[in-house]
CSV table of C-alpha atoms and ligand atoms in Angstrom, one decimal:
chain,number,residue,atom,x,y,z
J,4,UNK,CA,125.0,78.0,94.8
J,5,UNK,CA,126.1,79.7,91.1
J,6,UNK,CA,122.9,78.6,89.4
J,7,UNK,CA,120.9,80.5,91.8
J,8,UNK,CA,122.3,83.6,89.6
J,9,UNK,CA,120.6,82.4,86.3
J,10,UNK,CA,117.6,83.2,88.3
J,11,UNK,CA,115.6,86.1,87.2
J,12,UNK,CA,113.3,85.5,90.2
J,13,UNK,CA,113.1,87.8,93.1
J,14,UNK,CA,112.7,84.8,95.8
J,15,UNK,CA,112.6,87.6,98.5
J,16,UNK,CA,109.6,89.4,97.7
J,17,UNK,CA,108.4,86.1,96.0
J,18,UNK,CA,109.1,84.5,99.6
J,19,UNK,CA,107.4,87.6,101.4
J,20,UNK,CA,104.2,87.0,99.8
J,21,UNK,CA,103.2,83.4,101.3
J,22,UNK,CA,102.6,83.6,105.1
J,23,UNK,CA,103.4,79.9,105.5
J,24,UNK,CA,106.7,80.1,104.3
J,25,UNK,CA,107.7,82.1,107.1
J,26,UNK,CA,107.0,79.1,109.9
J,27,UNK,CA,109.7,77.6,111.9
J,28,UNK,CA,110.1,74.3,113.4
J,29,UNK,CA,112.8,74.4,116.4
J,30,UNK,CA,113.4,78.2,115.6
J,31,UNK,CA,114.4,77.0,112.2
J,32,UNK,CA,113.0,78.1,109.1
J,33,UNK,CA,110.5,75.4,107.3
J,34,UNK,CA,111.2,74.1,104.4
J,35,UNK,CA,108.3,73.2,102.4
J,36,UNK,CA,109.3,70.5,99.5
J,37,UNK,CA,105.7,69.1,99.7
J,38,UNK,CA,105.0,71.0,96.7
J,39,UNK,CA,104.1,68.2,94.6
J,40,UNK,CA,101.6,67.4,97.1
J,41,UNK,CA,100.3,70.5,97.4
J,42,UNK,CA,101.8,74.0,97.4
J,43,UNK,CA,101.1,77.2,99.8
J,44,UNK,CA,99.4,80.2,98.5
J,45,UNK,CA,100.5,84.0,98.4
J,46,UNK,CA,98.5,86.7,101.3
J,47,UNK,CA,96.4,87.8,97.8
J,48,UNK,CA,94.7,84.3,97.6
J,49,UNK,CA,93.9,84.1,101.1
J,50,UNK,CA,92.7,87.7,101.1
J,51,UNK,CA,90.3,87.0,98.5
J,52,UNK,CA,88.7,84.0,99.5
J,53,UNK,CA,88.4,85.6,102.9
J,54,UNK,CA,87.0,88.4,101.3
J,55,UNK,CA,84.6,86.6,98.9
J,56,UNK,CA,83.1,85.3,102.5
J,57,UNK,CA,83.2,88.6,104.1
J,58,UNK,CA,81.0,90.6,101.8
J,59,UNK,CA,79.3,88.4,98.8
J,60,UNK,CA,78.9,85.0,99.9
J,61,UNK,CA,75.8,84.0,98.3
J,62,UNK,CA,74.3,81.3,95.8
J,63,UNK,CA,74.3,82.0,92.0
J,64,UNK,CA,71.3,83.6,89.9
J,65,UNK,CA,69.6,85.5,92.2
J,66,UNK,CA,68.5,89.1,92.0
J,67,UNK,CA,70.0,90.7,94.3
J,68,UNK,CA,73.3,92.4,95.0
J,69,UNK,CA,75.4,89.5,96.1
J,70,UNK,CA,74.2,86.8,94.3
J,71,UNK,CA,75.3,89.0,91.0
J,72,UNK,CA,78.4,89.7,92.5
J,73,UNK,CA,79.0,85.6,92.9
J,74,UNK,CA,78.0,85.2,89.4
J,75,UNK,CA,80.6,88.0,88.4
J,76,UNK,CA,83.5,86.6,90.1
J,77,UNK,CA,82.8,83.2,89.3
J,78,UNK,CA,83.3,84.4,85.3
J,79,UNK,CA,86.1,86.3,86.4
J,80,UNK,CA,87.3,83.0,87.6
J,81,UNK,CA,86.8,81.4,84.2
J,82,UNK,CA,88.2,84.0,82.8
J,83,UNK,CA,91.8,84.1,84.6
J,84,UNK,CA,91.6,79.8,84.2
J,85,UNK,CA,91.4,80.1,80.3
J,86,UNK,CA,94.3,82.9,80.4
J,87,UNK,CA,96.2,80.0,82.3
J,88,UNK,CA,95.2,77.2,80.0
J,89,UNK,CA,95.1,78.9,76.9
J,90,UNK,CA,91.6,78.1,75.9
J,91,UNK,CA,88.3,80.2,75.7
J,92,UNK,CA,86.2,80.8,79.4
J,93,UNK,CA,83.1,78.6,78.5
J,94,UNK,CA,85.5,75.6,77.8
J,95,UNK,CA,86.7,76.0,81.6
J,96,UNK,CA,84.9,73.4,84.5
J,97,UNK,CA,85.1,73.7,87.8
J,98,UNK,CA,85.3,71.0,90.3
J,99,UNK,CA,86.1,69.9,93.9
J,100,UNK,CA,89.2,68.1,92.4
J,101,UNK,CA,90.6,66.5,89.3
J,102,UNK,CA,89.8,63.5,90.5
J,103,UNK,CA,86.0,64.2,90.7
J,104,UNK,CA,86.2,65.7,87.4
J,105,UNK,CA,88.2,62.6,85.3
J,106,UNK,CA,85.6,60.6,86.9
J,107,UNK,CA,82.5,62.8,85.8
J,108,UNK,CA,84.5,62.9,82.1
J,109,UNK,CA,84.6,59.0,82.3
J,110,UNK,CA,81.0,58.3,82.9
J,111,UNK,CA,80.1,60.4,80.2
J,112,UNK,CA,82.3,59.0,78.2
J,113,UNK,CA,81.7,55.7,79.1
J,114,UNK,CA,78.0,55.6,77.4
J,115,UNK,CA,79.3,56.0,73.9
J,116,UNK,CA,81.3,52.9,74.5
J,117,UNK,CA,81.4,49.8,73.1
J,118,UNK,CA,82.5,46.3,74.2
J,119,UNK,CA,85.8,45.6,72.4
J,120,UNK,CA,86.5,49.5,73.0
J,121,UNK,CA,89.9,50.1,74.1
J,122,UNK,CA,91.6,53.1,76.3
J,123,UNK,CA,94.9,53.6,76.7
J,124,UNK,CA,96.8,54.3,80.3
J,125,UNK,CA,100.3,54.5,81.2
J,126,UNK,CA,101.9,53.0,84.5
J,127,UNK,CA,103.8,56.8,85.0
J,128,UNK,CA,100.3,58.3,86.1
J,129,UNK,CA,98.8,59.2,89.3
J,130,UNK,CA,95.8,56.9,89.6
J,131,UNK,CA,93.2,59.5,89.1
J,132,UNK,CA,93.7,59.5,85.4
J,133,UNK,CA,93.6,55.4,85.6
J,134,UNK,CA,91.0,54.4,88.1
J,135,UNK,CA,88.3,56.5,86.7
J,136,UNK,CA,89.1,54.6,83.0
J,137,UNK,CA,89.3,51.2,84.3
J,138,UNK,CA,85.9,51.4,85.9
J,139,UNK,CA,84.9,51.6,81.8
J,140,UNK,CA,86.0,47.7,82.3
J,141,UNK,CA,82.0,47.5,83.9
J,142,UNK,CA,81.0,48.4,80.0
J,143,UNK,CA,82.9,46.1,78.4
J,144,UNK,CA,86.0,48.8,77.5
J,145,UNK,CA,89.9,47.4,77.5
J,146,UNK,CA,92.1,49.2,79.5
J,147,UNK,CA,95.8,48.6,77.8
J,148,UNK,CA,98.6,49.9,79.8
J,149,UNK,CA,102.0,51.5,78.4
J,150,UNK,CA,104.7,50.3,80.1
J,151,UNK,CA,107.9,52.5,81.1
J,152,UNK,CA,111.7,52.3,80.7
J,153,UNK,CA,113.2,51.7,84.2
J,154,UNK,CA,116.3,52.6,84.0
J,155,UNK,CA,115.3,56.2,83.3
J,156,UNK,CA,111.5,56.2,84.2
J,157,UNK,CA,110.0,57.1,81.0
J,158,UNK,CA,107.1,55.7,78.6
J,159,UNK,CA,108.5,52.8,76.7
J,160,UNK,CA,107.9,54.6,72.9
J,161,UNK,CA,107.5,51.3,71.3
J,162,UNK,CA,105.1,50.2,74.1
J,163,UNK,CA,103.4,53.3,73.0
J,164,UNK,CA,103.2,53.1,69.8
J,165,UNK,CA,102.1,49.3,69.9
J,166,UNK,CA,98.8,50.2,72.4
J,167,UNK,CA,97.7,52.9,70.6
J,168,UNK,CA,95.8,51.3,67.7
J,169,UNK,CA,92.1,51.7,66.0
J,170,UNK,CA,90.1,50.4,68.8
J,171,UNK,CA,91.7,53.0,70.9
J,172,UNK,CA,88.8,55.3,71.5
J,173,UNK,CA,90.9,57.9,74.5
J,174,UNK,CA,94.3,57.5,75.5
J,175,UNK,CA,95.2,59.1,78.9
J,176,UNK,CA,98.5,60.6,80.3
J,177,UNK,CA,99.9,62.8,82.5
J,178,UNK,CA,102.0,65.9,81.2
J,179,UNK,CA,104.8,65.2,84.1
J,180,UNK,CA,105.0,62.4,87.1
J,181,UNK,CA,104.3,63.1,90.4
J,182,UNK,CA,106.7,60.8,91.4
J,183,UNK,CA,110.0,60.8,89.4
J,184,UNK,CA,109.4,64.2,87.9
J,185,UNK,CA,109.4,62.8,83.9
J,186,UNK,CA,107.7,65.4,81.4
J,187,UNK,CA,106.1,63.0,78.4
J,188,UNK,CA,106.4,64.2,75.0
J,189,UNK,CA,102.7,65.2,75.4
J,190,UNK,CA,102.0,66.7,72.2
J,191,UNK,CA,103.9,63.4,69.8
J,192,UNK,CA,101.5,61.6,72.2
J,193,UNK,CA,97.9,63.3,71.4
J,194,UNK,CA,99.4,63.2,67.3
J,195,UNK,CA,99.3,59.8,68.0
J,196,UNK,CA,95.9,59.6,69.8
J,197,UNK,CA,94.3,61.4,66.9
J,198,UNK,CA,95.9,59.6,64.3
J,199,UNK,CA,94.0,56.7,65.3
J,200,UNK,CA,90.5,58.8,66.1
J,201,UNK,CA,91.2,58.4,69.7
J,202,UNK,CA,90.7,61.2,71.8
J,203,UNK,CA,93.5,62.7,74.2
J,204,UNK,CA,92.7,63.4,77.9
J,205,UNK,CA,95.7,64.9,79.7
J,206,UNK,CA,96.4,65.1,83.4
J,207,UNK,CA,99.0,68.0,83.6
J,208,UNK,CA,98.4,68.3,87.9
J,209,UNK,CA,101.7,68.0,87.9
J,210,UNK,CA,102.9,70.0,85.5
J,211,UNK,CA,100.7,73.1,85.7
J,212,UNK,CA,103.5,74.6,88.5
J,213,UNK,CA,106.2,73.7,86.7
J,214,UNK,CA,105.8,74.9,82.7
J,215,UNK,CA,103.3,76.5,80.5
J,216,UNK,CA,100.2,75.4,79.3
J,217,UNK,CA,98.7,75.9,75.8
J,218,UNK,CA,95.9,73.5,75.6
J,219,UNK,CA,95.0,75.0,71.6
J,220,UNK,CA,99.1,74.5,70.7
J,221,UNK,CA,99.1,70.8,72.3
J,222,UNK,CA,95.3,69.6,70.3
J,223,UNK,CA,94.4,67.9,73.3
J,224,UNK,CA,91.0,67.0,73.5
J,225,UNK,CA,90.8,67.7,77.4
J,226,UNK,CA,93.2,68.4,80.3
J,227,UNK,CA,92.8,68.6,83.8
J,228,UNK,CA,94.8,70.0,86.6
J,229,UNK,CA,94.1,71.5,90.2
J,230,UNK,CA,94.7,74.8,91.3
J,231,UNK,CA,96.1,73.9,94.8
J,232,UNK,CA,99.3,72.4,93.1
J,233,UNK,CA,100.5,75.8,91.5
J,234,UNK,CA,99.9,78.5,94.8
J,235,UNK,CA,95.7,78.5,94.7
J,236,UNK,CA,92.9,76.9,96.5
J,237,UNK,CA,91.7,73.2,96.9
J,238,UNK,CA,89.9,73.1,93.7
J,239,UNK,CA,90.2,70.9,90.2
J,240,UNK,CA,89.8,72.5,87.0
J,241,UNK,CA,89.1,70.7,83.4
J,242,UNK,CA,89.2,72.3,80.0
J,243,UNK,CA,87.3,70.5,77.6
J,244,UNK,CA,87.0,71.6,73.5
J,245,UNK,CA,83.8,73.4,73.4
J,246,UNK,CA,82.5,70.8,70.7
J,247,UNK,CA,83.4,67.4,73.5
J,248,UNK,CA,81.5,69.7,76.4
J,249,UNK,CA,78.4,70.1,74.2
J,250,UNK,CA,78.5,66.5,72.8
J,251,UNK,CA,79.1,64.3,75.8
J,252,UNK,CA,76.2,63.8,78.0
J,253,UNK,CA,76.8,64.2,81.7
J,254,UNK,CA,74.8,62.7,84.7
J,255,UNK,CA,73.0,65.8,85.1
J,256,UNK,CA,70.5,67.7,87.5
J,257,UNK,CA,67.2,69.2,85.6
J,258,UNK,CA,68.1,72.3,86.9
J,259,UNK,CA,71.3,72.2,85.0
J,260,UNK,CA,71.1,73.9,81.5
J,261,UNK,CA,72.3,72.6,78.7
J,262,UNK,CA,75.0,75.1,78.4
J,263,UNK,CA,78.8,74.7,78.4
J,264,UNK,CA,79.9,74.8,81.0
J,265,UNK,CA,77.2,74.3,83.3
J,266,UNK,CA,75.9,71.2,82.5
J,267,UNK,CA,79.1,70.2,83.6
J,268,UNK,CA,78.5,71.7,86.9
J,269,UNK,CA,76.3,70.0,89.3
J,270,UNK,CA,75.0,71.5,92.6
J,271,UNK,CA,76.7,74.3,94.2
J,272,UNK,CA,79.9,75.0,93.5
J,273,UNK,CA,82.6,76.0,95.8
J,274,UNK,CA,82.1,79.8,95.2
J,275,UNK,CA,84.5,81.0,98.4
J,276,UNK,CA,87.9,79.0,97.1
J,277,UNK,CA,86.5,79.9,93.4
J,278,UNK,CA,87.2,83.5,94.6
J,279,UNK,CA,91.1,82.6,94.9
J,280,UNK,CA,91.4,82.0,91.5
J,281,UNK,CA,91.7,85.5,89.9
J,282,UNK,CA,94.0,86.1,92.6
J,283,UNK,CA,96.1,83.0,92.2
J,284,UNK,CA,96.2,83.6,88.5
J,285,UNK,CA,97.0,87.2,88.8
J,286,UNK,CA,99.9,86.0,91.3
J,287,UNK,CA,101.3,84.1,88.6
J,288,UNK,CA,101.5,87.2,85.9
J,289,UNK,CA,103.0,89.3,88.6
J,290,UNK,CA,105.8,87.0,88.6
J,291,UNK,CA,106.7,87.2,84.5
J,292,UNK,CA,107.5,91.2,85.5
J,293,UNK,CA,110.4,92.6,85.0
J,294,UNK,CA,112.2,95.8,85.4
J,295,UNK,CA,111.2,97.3,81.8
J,296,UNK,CA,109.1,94.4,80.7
J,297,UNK,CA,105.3,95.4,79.5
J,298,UNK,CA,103.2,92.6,78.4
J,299,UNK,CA,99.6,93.4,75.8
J,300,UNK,CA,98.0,90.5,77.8
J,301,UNK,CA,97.5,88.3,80.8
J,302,UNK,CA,98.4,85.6,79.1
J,303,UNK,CA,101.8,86.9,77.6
J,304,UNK,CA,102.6,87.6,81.4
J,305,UNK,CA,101.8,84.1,82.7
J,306,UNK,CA,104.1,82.9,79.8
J,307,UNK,CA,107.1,85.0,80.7
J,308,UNK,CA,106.2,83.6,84.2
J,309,UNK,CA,106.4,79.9,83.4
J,310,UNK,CA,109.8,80.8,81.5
J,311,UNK,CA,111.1,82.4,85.0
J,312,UNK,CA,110.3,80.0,86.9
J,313,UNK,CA,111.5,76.9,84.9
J,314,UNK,CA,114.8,79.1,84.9
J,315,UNK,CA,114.9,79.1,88.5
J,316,UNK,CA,113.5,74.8,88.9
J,317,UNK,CA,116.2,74.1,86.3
J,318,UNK,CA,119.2,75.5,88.3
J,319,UNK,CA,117.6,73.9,91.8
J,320,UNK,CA,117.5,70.8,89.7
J,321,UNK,CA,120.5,71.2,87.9
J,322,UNK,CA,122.6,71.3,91.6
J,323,UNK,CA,120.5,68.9,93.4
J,324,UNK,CA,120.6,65.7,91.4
J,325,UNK,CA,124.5,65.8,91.1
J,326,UNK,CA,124.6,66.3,94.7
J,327,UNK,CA,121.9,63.4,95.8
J,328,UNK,CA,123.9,61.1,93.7
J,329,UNK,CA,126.8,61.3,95.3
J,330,UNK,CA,125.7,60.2,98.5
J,331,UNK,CA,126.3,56.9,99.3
J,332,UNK,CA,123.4,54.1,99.2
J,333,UNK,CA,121.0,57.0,97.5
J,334,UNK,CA,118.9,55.6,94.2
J,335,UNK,CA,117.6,58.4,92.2
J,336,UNK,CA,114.4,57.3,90.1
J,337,UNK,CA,114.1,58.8,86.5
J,338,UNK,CA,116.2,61.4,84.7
J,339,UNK,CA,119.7,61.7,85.7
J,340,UNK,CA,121.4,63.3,83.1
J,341,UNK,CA,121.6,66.8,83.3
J,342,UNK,CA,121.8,67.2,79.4
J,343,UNK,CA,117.9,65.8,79.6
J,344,UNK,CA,117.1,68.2,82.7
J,345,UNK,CA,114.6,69.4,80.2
J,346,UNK,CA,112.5,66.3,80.0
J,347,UNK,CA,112.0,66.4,83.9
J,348,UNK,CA,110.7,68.6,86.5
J,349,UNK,CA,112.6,69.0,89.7
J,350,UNK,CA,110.7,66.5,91.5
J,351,UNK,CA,113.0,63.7,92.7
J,352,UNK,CA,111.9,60.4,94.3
J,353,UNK,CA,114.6,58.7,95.9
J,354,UNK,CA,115.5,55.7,98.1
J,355,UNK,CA,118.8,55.4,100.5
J,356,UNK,CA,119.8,52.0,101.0
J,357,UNK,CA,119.2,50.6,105.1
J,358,UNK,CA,116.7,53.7,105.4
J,359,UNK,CA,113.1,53.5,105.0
J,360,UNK,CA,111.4,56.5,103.1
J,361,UNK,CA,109.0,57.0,106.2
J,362,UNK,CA,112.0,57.0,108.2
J,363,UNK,CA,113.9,59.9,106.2
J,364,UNK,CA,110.8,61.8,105.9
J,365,UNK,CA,110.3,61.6,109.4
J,366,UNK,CA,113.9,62.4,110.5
J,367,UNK,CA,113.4,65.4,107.8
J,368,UNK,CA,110.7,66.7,109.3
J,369,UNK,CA,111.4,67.1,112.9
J,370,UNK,CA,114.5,69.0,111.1
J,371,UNK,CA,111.9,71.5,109.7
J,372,UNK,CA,111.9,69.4,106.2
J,373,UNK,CA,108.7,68.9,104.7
J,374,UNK,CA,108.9,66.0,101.9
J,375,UNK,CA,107.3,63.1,101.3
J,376,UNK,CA,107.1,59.4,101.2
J,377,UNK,CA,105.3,56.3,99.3
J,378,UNK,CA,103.6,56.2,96.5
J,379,UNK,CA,101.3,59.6,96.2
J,380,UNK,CA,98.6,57.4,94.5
J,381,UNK,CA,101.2,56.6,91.8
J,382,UNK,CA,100.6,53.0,92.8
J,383,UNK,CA,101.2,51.3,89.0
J,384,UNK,CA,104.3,52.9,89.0
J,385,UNK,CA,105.9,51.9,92.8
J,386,UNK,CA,104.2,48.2,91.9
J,387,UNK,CA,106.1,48.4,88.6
J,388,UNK,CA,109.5,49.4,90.5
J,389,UNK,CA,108.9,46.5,93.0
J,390,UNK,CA,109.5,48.8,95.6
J,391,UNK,CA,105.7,49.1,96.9
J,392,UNK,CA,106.1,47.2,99.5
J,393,UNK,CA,109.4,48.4,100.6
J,394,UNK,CA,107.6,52.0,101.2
J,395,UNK,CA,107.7,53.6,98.2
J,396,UNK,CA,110.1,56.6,97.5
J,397,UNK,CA,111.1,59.7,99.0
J,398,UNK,CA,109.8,62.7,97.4
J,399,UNK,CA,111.2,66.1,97.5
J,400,UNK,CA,109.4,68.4,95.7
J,401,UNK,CA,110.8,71.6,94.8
J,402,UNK,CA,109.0,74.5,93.3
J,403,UNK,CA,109.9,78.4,92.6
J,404,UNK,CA,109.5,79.5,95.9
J,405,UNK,CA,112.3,77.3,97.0
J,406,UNK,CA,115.6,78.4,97.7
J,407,UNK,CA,119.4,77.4,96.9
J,408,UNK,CA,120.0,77.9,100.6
J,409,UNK,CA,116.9,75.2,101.2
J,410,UNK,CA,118.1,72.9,99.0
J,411,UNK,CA,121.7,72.7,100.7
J,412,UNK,CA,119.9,72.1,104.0
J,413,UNK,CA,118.0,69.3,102.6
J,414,UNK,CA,121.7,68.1,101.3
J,415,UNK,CA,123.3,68.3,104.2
J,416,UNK,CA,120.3,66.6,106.4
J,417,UNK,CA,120.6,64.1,104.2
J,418,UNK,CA,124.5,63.4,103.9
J,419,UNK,CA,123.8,63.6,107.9
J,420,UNK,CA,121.2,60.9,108.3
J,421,UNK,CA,123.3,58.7,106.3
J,422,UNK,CA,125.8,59.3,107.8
J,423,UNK,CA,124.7,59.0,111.6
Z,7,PLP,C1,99.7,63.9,88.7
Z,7,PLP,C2,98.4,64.0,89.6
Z,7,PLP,N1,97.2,63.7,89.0
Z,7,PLP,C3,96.1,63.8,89.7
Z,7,PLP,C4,96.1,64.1,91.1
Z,7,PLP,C5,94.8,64.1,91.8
Z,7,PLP,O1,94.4,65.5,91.9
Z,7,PLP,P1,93.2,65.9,92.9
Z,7,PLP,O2,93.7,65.8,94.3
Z,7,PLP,O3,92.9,67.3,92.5
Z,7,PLP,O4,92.1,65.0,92.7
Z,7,PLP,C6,97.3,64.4,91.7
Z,7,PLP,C7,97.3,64.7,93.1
Z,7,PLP,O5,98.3,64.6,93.8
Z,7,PLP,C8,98.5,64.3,90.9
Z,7,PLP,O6,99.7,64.6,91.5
């Protein structure tokens, strides 16, 4: 495909860094569009949680050889994550997930509030940044729900602007779907939030693969996103300013000190996947290189990075969605337009009339293509669509280490199964 050429990437040493990628399914190569759901990670990541276990595996704060060596890496850790974000180490939390940590956020949160207290939630977002803030309804809290546009699957602006009022105390949003792929205008929406002394919690799960992150720029108040969506471990990582993490008052151990972050941190901590961090991040820098380029820090890397590889999402985007719409019977939820391709990520949720999405993700897969189907926990939104019941969408999910070639074999299995 042409746009593959506005690609700076290198997708074969890219490619020839992630084992997985390299799996067949009757002798024909995967092809992982499950990225939304959860992406592979590079031989570097592996190697250093593998690593991590092989020669320091140890609890923190001990004195002795590997129990230093844990603390050490686990600031490295902190360290590459606040590179990533934008943000300073000590405003970096680890957690099992972002779920587990947007719940931990809300209970804190939850004792300063009020009855009559309202939060803000949209019906684009994954239900981990809605569930935790409805169960604030036990306090007494509102919950008030922004409604979309459906002809194009964005926030309604008006909606938006008609929730958000002075009994908002938090208003929280996702950066991007992980459904139709919409990226909200994030920071008009936290401008918003503050204008009316709410505070701004932002899911970007989503969009931490897809575009840079610069929590400081945006004002947000926190964001969360999970390192297994964008080529790391299972793991969920919040950023909270420095003046929130010392305020709010967690659920806490004794044990824990009073610190930021550690009072954020209960128990022990998953120190082995904590180990793939540095890599991961590292991963990330590696791609903003260039022949000739030199960067003065991580950070300037990762964003040369994020520019690459929204280069390369943009022309796998920018020849899919044509394609997909020309197939007969095929809906496409959100974005269409490729003049807006900048407001969405290439994550495309789809239905094909007299096919079921379990049915073409099945028929997909035994072809070697890995995508998804339903409602990936963004349950307001199918329920909003009507289309819950009917199974939800298709999802394919591309990110950077997909390929022009892949995207023409999804095409084609697709004009097939339609087709047959
Ligand atoms: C947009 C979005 N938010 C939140 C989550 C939940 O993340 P975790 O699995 O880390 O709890 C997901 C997971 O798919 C997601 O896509």
């Amino acid at each position: 495909m042409a746009t593959e050429t506005a690609s700076t990437l290198n997708l074969d040493s890219i490619r020839s860094q992630f084992p997985a990628l390299s799996q067949t399914v009757q002798r024909q190569p995967a092809v992982f569009l499950d990225g939304p759901g959860g992406t592979q990670v590079p031989r570097r990541v592996i190697a250093a949680i593998a690593g991590y276990l092989r020669r320091n595996n140890a609890n923190t704060n001990g004195a002795y050889r590997t129990s230093r060596a844990t603390d050490r890496m686990i600031e490295t850790a902190r360290a590459a994550m606040a590179d990533f974000l934008g943000c300073d180490a000590d405003e970096i939390v680890f957690g099992p997930n972002m779920t587990s940590l947007t719940f931990a956020m809300s209970r804190a949160i939850g004792r300063e509030l009020a009855a009559g207290d309202e939060i803000v939630v949209t019906t684009l977002d994954h239900d981990a940044n809605i569930s935790p803030w409805r169960a604030l309804e036990e306090r007494g809290a509102s919950i008030r729900m922004v409604d979309i546009r459906e002809e194009d699957c964005t926030l309604d602006r008006n909606d938006l602007e008609q929730k958000i009022t002075d009994r908002t105390k938090l208003v929280a949003f996702g950066w991007a779907s992980n459904a139709v792929g919409t990226i909200n205008p994030v920071r008009e929406i936290v401008e918003r939030a503050h204008a009316h002394g709410a505070l701004a919690f932002v899911d970007a799960v989503h969009y931490a693969p897809h575009g840079p992150i610069d929590v400081r720029a945006l004002d947000c108040d926190f964001l969360v996103c999970s390192t297994y969506k964008f080529f790391g471990p299972h793991l969920g990582v919040l950023y909270g300013k420095r003046r929130h993490l010392e305020r709010f008052q967690p659920y806490k151990v004794r044990a824990n000190t009073n610190a930021v972050p550690n009072r954020w941190e209960w128990g022990t901590l998953n120190h082995e996947l904590i180990a793939g961090i540095p890599a991961c991040v590292d991963y990330w820098a590696d791609l903003g290189l260039q022949p000739g380029s030199s960067f003065s820090s991580r950070r300037e890397a990762l964003l040369a990075a994020h520019a690459a590889v929204e280069r390369h999402e943009r022309g796998l985007m920018a020849e899919l969605i044509p394609r997909l719409l020309g197939i007969p019977g095929l809906t496409l939820y959100g974005i269409r337009d490729p003049q807006r391709f900048d407001q969405r990520c290439p994550t495309v949720a789809l239905r094909i009339e007299g096919h079921s999405p379990l049915e073409l993700a099945t028929r997909l897969g035994k072809r070697g293509i890995f995508t998804w189907d339903g409602n990936y926990y963004a349950l307001n939104l199918t329920e909003r669509l009507g289309i819950e019941k009917a199974g939800g969408f298709l999802r394919i999910g591309p990110v950077h280490y997909n390929t022009a070639e892949e995207m023409e074999r999804l095409l084609a299995a697709l004009e097939n199964i339609v087709r047959v």
